[in-house]
Each structure stands twice: as structure tokens, then as C-alpha cells.
CSV table of C-alpha atoms and ligand atoms in Angstrom, one decimal:
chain,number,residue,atom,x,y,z
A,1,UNK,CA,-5.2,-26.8,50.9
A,2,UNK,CA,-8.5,-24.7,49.6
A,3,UNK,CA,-11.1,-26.4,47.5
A,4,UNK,CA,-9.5,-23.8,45.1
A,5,UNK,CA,-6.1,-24.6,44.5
A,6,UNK,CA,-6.7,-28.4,44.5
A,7,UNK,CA,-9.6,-28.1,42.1
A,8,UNK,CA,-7.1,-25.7,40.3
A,9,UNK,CA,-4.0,-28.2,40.3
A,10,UNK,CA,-6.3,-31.4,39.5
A,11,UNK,CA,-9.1,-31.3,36.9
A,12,UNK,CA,-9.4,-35.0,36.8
A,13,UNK,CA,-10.0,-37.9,39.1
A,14,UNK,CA,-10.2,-41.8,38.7
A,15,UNK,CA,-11.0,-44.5,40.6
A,16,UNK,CA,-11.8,-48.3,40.0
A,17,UNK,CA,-12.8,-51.2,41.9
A,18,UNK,CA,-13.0,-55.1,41.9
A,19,UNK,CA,-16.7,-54.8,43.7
A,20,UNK,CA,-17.9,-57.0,46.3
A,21,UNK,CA,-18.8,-60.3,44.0
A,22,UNK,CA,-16.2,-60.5,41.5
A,23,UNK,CA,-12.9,-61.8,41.6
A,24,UNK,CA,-11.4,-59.7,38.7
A,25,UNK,CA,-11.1,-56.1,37.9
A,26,UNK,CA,-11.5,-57.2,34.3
A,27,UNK,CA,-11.9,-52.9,33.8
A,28,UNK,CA,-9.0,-51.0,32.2
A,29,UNK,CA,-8.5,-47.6,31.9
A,30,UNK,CA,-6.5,-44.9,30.7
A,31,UNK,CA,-6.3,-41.0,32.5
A,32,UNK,CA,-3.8,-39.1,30.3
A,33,UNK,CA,-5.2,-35.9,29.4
A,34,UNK,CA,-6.7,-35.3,27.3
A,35,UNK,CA,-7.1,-38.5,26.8
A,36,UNK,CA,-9.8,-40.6,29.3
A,37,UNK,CA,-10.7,-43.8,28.3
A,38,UNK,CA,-12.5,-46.5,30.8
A,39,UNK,CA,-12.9,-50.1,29.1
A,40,UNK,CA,-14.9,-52.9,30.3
A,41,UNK,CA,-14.1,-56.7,29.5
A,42,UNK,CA,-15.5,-60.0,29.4
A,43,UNK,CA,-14.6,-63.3,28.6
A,44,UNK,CA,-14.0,-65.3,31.6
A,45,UNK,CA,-11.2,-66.4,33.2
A,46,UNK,CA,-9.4,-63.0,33.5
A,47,UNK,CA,-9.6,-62.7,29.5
A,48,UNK,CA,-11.6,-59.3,29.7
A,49,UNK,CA,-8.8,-58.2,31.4
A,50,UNK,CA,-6.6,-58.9,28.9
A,51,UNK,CA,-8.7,-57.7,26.1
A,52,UNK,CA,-9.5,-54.1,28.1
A,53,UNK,CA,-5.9,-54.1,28.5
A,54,UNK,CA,-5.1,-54.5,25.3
A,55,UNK,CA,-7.7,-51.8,24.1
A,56,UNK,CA,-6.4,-48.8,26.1
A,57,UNK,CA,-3.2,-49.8,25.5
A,58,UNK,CA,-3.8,-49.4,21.5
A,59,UNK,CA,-5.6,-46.5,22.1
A,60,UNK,CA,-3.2,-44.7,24.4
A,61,UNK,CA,-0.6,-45.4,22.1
A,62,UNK,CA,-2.4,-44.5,18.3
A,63,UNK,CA,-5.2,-41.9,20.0
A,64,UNK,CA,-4.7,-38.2,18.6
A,65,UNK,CA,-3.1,-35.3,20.6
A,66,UNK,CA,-6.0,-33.6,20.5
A,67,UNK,CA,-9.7,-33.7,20.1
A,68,UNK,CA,-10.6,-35.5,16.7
A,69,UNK,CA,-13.6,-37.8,16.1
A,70,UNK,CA,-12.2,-39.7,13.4
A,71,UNK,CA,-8.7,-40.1,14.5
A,72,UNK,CA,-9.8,-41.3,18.0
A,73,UNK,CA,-12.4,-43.7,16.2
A,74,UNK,CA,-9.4,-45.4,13.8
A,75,UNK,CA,-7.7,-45.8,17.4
A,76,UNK,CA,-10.6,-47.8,19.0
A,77,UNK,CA,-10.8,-49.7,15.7
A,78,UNK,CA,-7.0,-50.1,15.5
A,79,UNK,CA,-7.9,-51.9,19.3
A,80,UNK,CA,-10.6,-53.6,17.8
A,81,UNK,CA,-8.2,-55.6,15.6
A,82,UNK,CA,-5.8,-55.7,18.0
A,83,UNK,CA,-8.0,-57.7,20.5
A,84,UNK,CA,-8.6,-60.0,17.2
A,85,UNK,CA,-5.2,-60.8,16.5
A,86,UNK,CA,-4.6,-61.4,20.7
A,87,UNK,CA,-7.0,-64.2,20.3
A,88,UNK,CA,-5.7,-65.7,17.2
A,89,UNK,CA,-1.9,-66.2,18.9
A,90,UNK,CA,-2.8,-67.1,21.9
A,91,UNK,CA,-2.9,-63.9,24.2
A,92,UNK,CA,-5.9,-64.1,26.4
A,93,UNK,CA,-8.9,-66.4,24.6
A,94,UNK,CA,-11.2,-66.6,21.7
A,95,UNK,CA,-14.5,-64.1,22.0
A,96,UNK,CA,-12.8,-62.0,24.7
A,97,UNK,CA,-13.9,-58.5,24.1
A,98,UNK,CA,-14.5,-55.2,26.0
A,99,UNK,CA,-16.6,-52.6,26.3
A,100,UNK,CA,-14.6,-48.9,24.9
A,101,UNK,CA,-15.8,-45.4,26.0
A,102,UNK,CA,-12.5,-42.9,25.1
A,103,UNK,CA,-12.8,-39.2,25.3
A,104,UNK,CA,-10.5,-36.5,24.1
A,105,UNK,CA,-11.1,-33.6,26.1
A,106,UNK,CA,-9.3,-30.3,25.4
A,107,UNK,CA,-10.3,-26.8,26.7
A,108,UNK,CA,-14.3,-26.7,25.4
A,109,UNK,CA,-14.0,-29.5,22.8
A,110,UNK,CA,-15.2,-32.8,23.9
A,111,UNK,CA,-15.1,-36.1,21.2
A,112,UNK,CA,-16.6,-39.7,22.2
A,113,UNK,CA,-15.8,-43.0,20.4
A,114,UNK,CA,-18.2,-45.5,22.0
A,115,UNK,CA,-18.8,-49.1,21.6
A,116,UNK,CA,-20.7,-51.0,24.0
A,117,UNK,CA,-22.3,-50.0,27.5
A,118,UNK,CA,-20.1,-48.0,29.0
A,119,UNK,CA,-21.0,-44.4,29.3
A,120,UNK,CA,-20.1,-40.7,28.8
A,121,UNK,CA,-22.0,-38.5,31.3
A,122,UNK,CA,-21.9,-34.7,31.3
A,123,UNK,CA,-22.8,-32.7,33.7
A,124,UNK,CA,-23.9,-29.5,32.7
A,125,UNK,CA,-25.2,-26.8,34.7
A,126,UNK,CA,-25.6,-29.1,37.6
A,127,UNK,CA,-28.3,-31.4,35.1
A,128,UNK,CA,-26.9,-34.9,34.5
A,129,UNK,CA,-27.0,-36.0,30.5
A,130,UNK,CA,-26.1,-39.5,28.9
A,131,UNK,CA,-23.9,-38.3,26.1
A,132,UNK,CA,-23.7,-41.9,24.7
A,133,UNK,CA,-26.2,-44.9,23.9
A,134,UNK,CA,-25.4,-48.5,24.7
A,135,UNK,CA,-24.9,-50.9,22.5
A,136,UNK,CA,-26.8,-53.0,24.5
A,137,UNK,CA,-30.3,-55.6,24.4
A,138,UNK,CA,-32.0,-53.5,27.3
A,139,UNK,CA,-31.2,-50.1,25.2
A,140,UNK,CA,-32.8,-51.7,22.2
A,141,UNK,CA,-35.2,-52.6,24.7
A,142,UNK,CA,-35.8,-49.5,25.8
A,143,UNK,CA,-36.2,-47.6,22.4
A,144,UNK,CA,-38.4,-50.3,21.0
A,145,UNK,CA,-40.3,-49.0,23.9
A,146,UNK,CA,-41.0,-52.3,25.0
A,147,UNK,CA,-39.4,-52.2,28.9
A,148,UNK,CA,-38.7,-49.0,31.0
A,149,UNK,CA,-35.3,-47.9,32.6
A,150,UNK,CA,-36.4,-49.4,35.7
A,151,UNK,CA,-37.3,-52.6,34.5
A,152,UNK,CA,-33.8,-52.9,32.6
A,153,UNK,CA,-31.9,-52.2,35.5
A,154,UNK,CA,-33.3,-55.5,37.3
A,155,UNK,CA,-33.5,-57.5,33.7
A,156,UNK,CA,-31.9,-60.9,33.8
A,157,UNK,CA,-30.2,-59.9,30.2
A,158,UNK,CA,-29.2,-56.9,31.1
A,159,UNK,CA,-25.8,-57.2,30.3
A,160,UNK,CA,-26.2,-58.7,27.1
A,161,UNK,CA,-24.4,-56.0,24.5
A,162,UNK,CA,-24.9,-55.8,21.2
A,163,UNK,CA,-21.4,-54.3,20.1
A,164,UNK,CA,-18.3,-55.1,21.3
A,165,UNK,CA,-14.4,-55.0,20.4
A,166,UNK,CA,-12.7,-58.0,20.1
A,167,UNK,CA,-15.4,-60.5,17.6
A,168,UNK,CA,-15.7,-58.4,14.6
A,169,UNK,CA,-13.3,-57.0,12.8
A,170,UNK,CA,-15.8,-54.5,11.0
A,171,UNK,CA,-16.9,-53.0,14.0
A,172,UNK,CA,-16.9,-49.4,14.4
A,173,UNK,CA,-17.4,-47.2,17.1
A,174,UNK,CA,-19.9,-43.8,17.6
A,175,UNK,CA,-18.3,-40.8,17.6
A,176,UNK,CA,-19.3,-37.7,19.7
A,177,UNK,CA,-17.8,-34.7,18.7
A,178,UNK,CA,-19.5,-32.2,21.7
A,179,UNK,CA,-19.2,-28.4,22.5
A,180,UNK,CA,-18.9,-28.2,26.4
A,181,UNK,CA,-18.4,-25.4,28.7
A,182,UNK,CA,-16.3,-24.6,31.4
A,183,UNK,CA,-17.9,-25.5,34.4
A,184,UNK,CA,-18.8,-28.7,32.8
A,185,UNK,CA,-18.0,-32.0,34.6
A,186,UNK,CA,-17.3,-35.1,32.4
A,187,UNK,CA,-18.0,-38.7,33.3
A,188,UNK,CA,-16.7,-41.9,31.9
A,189,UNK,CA,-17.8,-45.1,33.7
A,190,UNK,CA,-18.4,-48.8,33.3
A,191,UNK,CA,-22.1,-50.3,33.8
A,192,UNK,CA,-20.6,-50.9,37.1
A,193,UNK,CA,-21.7,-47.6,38.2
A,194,UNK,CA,-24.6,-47.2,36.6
A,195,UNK,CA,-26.2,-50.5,36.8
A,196,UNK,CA,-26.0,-50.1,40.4
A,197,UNK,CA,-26.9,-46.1,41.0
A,198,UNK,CA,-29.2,-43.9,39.9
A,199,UNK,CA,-28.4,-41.2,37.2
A,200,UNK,CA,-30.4,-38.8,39.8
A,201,UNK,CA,-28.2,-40.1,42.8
A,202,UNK,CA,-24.8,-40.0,40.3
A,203,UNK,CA,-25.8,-36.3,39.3
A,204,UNK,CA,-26.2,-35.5,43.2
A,205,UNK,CA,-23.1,-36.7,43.6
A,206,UNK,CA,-21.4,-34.7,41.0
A,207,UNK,CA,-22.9,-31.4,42.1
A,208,UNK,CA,-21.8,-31.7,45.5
A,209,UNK,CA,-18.1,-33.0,45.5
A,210,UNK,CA,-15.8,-30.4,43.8
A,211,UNK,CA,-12.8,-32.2,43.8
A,212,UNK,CA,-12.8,-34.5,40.7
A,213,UNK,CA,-11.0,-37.1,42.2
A,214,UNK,CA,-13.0,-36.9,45.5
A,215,UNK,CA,-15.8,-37.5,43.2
A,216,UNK,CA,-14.9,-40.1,41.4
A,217,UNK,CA,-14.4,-42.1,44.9
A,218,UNK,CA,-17.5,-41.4,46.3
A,219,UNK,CA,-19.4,-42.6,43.6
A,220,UNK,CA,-17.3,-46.1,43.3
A,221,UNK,CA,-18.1,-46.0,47.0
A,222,UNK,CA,-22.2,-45.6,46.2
A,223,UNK,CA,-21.7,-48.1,43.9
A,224,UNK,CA,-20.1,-50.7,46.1
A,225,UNK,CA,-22.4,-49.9,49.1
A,226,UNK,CA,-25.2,-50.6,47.1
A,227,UNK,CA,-24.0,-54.0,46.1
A,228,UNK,CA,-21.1,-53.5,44.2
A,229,UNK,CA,-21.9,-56.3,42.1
A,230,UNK,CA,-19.7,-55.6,39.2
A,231,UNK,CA,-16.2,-53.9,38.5
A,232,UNK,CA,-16.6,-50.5,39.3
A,233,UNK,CA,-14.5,-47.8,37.0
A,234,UNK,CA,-15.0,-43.9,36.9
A,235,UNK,CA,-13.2,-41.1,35.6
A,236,UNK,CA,-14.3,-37.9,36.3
A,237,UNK,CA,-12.8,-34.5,34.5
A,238,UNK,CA,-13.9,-31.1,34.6
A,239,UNK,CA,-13.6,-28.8,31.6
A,240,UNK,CA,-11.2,-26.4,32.9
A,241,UNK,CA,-10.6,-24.7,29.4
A,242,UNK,CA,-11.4,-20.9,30.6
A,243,UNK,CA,-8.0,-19.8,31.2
A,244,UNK,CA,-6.9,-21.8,28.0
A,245,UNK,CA,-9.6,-20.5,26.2
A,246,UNK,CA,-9.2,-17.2,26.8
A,247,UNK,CA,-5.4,-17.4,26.2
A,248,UNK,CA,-6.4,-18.8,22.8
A,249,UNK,CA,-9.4,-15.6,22.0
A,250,UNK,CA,-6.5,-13.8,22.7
A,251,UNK,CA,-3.6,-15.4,20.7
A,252,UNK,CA,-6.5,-15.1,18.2
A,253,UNK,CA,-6.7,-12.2,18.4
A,254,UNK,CA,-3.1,-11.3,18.7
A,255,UNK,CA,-3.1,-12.7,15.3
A,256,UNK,CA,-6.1,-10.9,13.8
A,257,UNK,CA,-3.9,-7.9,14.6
A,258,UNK,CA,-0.9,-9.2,13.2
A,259,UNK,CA,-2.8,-10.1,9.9
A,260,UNK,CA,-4.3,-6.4,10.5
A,261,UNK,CA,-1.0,-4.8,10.5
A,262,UNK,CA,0.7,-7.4,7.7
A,263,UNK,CA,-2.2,-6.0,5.7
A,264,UNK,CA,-1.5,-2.1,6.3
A,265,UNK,CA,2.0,-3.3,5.4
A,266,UNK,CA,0.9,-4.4,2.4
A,267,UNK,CA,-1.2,-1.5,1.8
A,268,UNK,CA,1.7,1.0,2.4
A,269,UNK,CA,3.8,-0.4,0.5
A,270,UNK,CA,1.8,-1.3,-2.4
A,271,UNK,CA,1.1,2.5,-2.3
A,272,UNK,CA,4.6,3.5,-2.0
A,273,UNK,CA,5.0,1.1,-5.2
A,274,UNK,CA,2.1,2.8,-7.1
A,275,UNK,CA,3.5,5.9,-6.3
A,276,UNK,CA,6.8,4.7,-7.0
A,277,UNK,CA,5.4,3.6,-10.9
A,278,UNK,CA,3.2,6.7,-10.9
A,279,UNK,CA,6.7,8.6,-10.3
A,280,UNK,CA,8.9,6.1,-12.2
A,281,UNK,CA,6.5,6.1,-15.5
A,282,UNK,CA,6.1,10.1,-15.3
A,283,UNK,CA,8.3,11.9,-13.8
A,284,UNK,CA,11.7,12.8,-15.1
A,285,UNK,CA,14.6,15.0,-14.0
A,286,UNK,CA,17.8,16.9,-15.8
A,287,UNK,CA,21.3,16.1,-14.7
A,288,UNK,CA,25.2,16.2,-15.3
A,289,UNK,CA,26.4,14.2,-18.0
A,290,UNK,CA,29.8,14.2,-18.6
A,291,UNK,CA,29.5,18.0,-19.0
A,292,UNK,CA,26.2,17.6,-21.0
A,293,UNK,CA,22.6,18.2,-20.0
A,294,UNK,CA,21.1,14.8,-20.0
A,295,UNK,CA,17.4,13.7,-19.5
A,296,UNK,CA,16.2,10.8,-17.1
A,297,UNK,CA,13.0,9.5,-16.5
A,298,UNK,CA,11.9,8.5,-13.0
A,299,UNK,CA,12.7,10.1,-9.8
A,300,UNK,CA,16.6,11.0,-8.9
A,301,UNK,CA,18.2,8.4,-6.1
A,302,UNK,CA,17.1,5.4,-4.3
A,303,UNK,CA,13.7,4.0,-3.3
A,304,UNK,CA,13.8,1.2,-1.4
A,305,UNK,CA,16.9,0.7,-2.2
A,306,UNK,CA,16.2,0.3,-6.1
A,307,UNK,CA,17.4,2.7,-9.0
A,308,UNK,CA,14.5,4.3,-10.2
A,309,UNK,CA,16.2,6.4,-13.1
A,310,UNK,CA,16.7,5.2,-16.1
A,311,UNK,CA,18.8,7.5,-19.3
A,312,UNK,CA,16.1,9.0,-21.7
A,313,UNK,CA,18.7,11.3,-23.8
A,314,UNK,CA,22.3,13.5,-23.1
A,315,UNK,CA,21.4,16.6,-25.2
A,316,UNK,CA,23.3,19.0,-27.1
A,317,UNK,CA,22.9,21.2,-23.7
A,318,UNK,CA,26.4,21.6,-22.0
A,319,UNK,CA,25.9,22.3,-18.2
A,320,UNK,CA,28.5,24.7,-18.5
A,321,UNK,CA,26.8,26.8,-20.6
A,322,UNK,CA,23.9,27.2,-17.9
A,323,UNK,CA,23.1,30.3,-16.0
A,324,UNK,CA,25.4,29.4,-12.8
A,325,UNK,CA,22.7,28.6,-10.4
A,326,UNK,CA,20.8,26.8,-13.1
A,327,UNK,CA,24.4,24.6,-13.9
A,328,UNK,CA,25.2,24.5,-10.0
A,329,UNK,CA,21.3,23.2,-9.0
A,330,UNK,CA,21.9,20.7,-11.9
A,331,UNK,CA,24.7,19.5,-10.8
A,332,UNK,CA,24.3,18.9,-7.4
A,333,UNK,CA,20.5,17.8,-7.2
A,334,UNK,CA,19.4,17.6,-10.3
A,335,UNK,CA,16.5,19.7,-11.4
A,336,UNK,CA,12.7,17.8,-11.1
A,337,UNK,CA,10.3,17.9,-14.5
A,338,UNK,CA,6.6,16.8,-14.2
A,339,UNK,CA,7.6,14.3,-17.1
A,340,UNK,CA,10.2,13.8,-19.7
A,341,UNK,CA,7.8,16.1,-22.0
A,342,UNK,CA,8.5,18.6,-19.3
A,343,UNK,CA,12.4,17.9,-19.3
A,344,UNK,CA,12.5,18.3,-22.9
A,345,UNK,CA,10.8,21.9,-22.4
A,346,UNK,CA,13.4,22.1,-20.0
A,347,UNK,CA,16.3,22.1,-21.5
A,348,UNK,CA,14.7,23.7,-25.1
A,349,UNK,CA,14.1,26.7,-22.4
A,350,UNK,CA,17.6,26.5,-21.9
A,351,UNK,CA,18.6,26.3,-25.3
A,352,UNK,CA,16.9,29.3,-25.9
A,353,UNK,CA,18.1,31.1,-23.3
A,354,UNK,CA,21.6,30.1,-24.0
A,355,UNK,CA,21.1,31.3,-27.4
A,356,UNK,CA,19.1,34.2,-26.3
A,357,UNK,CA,22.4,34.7,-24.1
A,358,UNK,CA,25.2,34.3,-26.6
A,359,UNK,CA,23.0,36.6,-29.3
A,360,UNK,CA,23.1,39.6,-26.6
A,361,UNK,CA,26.4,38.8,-25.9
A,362,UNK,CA,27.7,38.5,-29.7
A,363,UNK,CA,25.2,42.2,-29.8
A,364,UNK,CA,26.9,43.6,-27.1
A,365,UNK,CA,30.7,42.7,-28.6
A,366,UNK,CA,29.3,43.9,-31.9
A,367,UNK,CA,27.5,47.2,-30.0
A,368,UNK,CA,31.0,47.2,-28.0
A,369,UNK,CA,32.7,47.5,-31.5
A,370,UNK,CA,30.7,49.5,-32.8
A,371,UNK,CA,30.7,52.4,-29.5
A,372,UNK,CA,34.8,51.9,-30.2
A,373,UNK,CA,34.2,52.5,-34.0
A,374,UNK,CA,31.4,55.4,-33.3
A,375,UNK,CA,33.6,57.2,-30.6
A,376,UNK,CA,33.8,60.7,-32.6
A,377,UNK,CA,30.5,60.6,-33.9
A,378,UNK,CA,29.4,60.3,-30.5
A,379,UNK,CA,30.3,63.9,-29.6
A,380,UNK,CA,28.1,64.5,-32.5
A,381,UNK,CA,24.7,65.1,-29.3
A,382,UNK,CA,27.4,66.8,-27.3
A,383,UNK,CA,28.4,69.4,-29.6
A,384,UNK,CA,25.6,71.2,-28.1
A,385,UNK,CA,28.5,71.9,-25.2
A,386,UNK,CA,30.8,74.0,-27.5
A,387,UNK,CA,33.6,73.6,-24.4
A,388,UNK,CA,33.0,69.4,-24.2
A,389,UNK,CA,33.1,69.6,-27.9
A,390,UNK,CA,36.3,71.2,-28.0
A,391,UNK,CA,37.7,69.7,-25.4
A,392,UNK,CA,37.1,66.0,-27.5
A,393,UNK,CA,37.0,67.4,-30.9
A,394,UNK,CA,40.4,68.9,-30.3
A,395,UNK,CA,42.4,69.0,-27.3
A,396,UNK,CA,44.3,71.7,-28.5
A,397,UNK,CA,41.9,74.1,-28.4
A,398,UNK,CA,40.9,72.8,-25.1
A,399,UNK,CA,44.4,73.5,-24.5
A,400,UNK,CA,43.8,76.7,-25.0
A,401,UNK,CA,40.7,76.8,-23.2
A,402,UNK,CA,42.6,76.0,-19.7
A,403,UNK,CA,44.9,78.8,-21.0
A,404,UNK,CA,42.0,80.7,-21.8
A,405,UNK,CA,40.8,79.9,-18.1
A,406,UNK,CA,44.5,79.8,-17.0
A,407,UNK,CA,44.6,82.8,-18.2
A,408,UNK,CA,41.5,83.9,-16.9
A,409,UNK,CA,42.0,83.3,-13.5
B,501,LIG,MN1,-19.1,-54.4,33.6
């Protein structure tokens, strides 16, 4: 199997370890990602086991899905009580407690509740940093500037901590909330790593085992072969998030575009509605009612499924007394005004033209009468042809005439 694929189908490693001196692994820990928790406890007489126990127990259990300061800090104080109430009936002894480092690490989010003097490491661009502080006499120590790391490290006190769960009910944890890269290598361990190696010497390590689990090994190995005077717990996980990540960027920005073209939606169609009202509140069109012109306001058929017309006013205008193609267009499509103003104009236009219509038509009846009535005065301008004017004046003589010619010929 490459270094690859194995780094690619484990991100994570874990290992723990009694040590060489004592005769319990009073550690507990939980690897469930993205959850990573390493607890150390104390007590005597195998109760630090059962308070660890009972920590990541409580935390696996009530510790968010995914990374969230607070919610992983009401876990660890949720354990806190729980190692309490242990106590009280009977479940491991009085003043047991243990040490709580948990970690929720997701893609490039990374949060930390910490109480005591286990640690968070993180490896970043090959550079070891402590993300946590101890709650601890030598870290107090330390700060106060009164001993160095070097001298802590052999200090008869130095594993008196100042914070703990299991004694107070109050106590609360630190939370981290971190921004880590991929490419990033995350370490949780109990002081039984690093009172016995070197940050240098456990950042050496880090850099040059790939294999999470590999590495969290070899440093419970260092750790033993340089004593191993302590339980030894390490979990080691490497922020993997890049595929994730960019999955997410692009889900993102999937989205963005789906917003992007919901918005254009929107857009269109509150155009379409604004030229809908524009249409609806001006425009207006002539149609067939019951034989009679009527007026409606608003455009003619369906938008978006919705009636848009509405009756303004059937006039006196009946259809059939349109010009044809005027009364056929009508009928069939409707005819389109700029505004009912415009449809009114309309059909006055057609008022007058039907009146205009039946006038020349009631002249030409009365002009038709009157050519019937006028028939002999109208030879009057022919009389000019003496032979026309006989002929219609009086057929007789034109009689006589096609004698005449008869004769004539
Ligand atoms: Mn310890």
C-alpha cells in the first residue's frame, strides 16, 4: 500500500500505553471523528480510570456533530458533573478527577475545550505550537516567570494541576475555536508524552512519520523509551479538509448561482408583472359582444395564466354594422387600442364612419330615386344628338329613323 492511499484512507491515529512504572492506564480516550478527546485521571486505586472513563463517555455521548466551542464546552462540563455525581453514589471514589483535552475537528475548523494538563499540539508547516495552556502549578510557574520549562519538567510538583473535572461543580473548561489548514497535523496527548519528550523531538517526530497512526506509535514509543513513567495517550489527526473544502467552495458556489438565477427569476418576472400592470392599467382593446362593440381594458387572453381583461363598456356600435374586415378582425382577435381613451376614439371613428356610411348610402337611394325620377330630363344634355334625342324622346320617330335608315339602305 503507498504512503498515499493509506494516508488517504486514515487521517487519524491513536495509541496509548500503561508506561513502564504504573500499574494502570488510568487514560481514556475517545477517536470518533470528528471528535478526539484524550483524558487523563487520577485518584488512586484505578479511580482516574473510572473518572476519565466517565468523562469521554459523557462527552462522546452529548459533544456536537460538528465544530462548536460552546456546545463541546457544556459537554465537558456536563462530564464534569457527571464525575461529581459518580463519586457521590459510589462509582469510583471521592476527589477522583481527570484531566479533558476534546477536539472537534472538521475540514479547516478546529475547537478545543481544555481543562487541566493535557495538551493540543498543532503542527503547522512542519513548526510545532501548544494550542492549549495547562492548568497546572509549573505553568503558573512558568508565567510568573519564576522557573523555566526545563526546570518544570524535573520539578517534584510537577504534576500538581490547578483545574480539574471531577471536584468542582463550577468548573469550566477553555475553549479554542482555531482556523487550521490542510496539511496541518493535530495532536492530543496526556502529560505522559510530553513530560517525558521534548516538544522539538515530538515535532521531529511529526514531520517525518506520514502515516497518522504510525505517528502516534512512535511517539508513545519515545515516550516509553525514555522512561515511560506515566500513562502514555496520543491521538494524532491530520486536517484532511481539501477535498471537503473545496467540495463545499463549490456547493457554495453552486448556490451563489442558484441565488443568482432565483434572482434573474425574480427580475423577469417582476418585469413581466410591471409590464403586465403597465399593459393591464393602459392598454385596452375592442371586441364582440353579443353583436355589440364592447370596450375592455387590459390586454386580450391569458398571461400567466391570469385574465387580464376586464369590461369597460358594450357600446351602441353593433359589429355587424362594421366595414367587413373591421367586424371580421374584431371578431376574431380583437382590435388593440393604446388605452381605453384610444378605444373610445375607436369606436366614435366607427360611429362616424357607419354614419358617414349609411348617409351616402340613404344619398345614393335618394340620388338613385332621384336619376329614376329625372330619367327624361336627363336627355335634356343629350339633345345635342338630335338622333339619341329622338330615339329617347320618342321611339316613334326613331321608328322612323331605322325606316328612314331602313329605307336608306
Ligand atoms: Mn498523566
Amino acid at each position: 500500500m503507498s504512503r498515499a492511499s493509506r494516508k488517504a484512507n486514515s487521517s487519524f491515529g491513536s495509541r496509548t500505553d500503561v508506561g513502564c512504572v504504573r500499574e494502570h492506564n488510568e487514560d481514556s480516550l475517545v477517536v470518533a471523528p470528528p471528535l478526539y478527546v484524550v483524558c487523563d485521571g487520577m485518584g488512586g486505586h484505578a479511580a482516574g480510570e473510572v473518572a476519565s472513563e466517565i468523562a469521554v463517555n459523557v462527552i462522546a455521548e452529548r459533544a456536537p456533530r460538528h465544530p462548536d466551542a460552546e456546545a463541546l464546552g457544556q459537554a465537558v462540563e456536563e462530564a464534569n458533573l457527571a464525575i461529581i455525581r459518580g463519586a457521590r453514589e459510589g462509582v469510583g471514589r471521592e476527589g477522583m478527577g481527570t484531566t479533558c483535552t476534546a477536539a472537534l475537528l472538521e475540514n479547516e475548523r478546529l475547537v478545543i475545550a481544555q481543562v487541566g494538563d493535557s495538551r493540543a499540539y498543532l503542527l503547522h508547516q512542519g513548526r510545532l505550537q501548544q494550542l492549549t495552556r495547562d492548568h497546572s502549578l509549573m505553568a503558573d510557574l512558568i508565567e510568573a516567570g519564576q522557573i523555566t520549562p526545563a526546570e518544570a519538567r524535573v520539578h517534584p510538583q510537577r504534576s500538581v494541576i490547578t483545574r480539574a473535572l471531577g471536584s468542582d461543580p463550577r468548573t469550566v473548561p477553555d475553549l479554542f475555536e482555531i482556523n487550521v489548514e490542510t496539511g496541518d497535523r493535530l495532536l492530543l496527548c496526556s502529560d505522559g508524552l510530553s513530560g517525558m519528550v521534548e516538544d522539538d523531538q515530538i515535532e521531529a517526530i511529526m514531520n517525518r512519520t506520514a502515516d497518522p497512526q504510525r505517528c502516534a506509535a512512535q511517539l508513545v514509543n519515545e515516550a516509553v523509551a525514555n522512561g515511560g513513567y506515566d500513562n502514555v495517550t496520543v491521538v494524532v489527526a491530520d486536517v484532511t479538509g481539501f477535498a471537503e473544502v473545496r467540495q463545499r467552495k463549490m456547493a457554495r458556489r453552486t448556490k451563489a448561482t442558484a441565488i443568482m438565477l432565483v434572482v434573474l427569476l425574480a427580475l423577469i418576472v417582476a418585469g413581466a408583472v410591471g409590464v403586465f400592470n403597465l399593459f393591464t392599467s393602459n392598454a385596452a382593446f375592442l371586441a364582440d359582444d353579443e353583436g355589440k362593440v364592447a370596450i375592455y381594458q387590459g390586454v386580450q387572453g391569458d398571461v400567466f395564466g391570469l385574465s387580464t381583461a376586464q369590461l369597460v363598456e358594450v357600446t351602441d356600435v353593433s359589429v355587424d354594422d362594421l366595414q367587413p374586415g373591421t367586424a371580421n378582425r374584431l371578431r376574431a382577435d380583437g382590435i388593440k387600442a393604446d388605452s381605453v381613451e384610444g378605444a373610445r376614439e375607436l369606436v366614435q371613428d366607427y360611429r362616424d364612419e357607419i354614419e358617414e356610411r349609411r348617409q351616402r348610402e340613404a344619398g345614393e337611394v335618394a340620388g338613385a330615386a332621384a336619376a329614376a325620377g329625372a330619367d327624361d330630363g336627363s336627355a335634356a344634355p343629350d339633345a345635342s344628338d338630335p338622333a339619341s334625342a329622338v330615339n329617347y324622346a320618342d321611339p316613334a320617330a326613331g321608328d322612323d329613323a331605322a325606316a328612314a335608315t331602313g329605307e336608306g339602305a
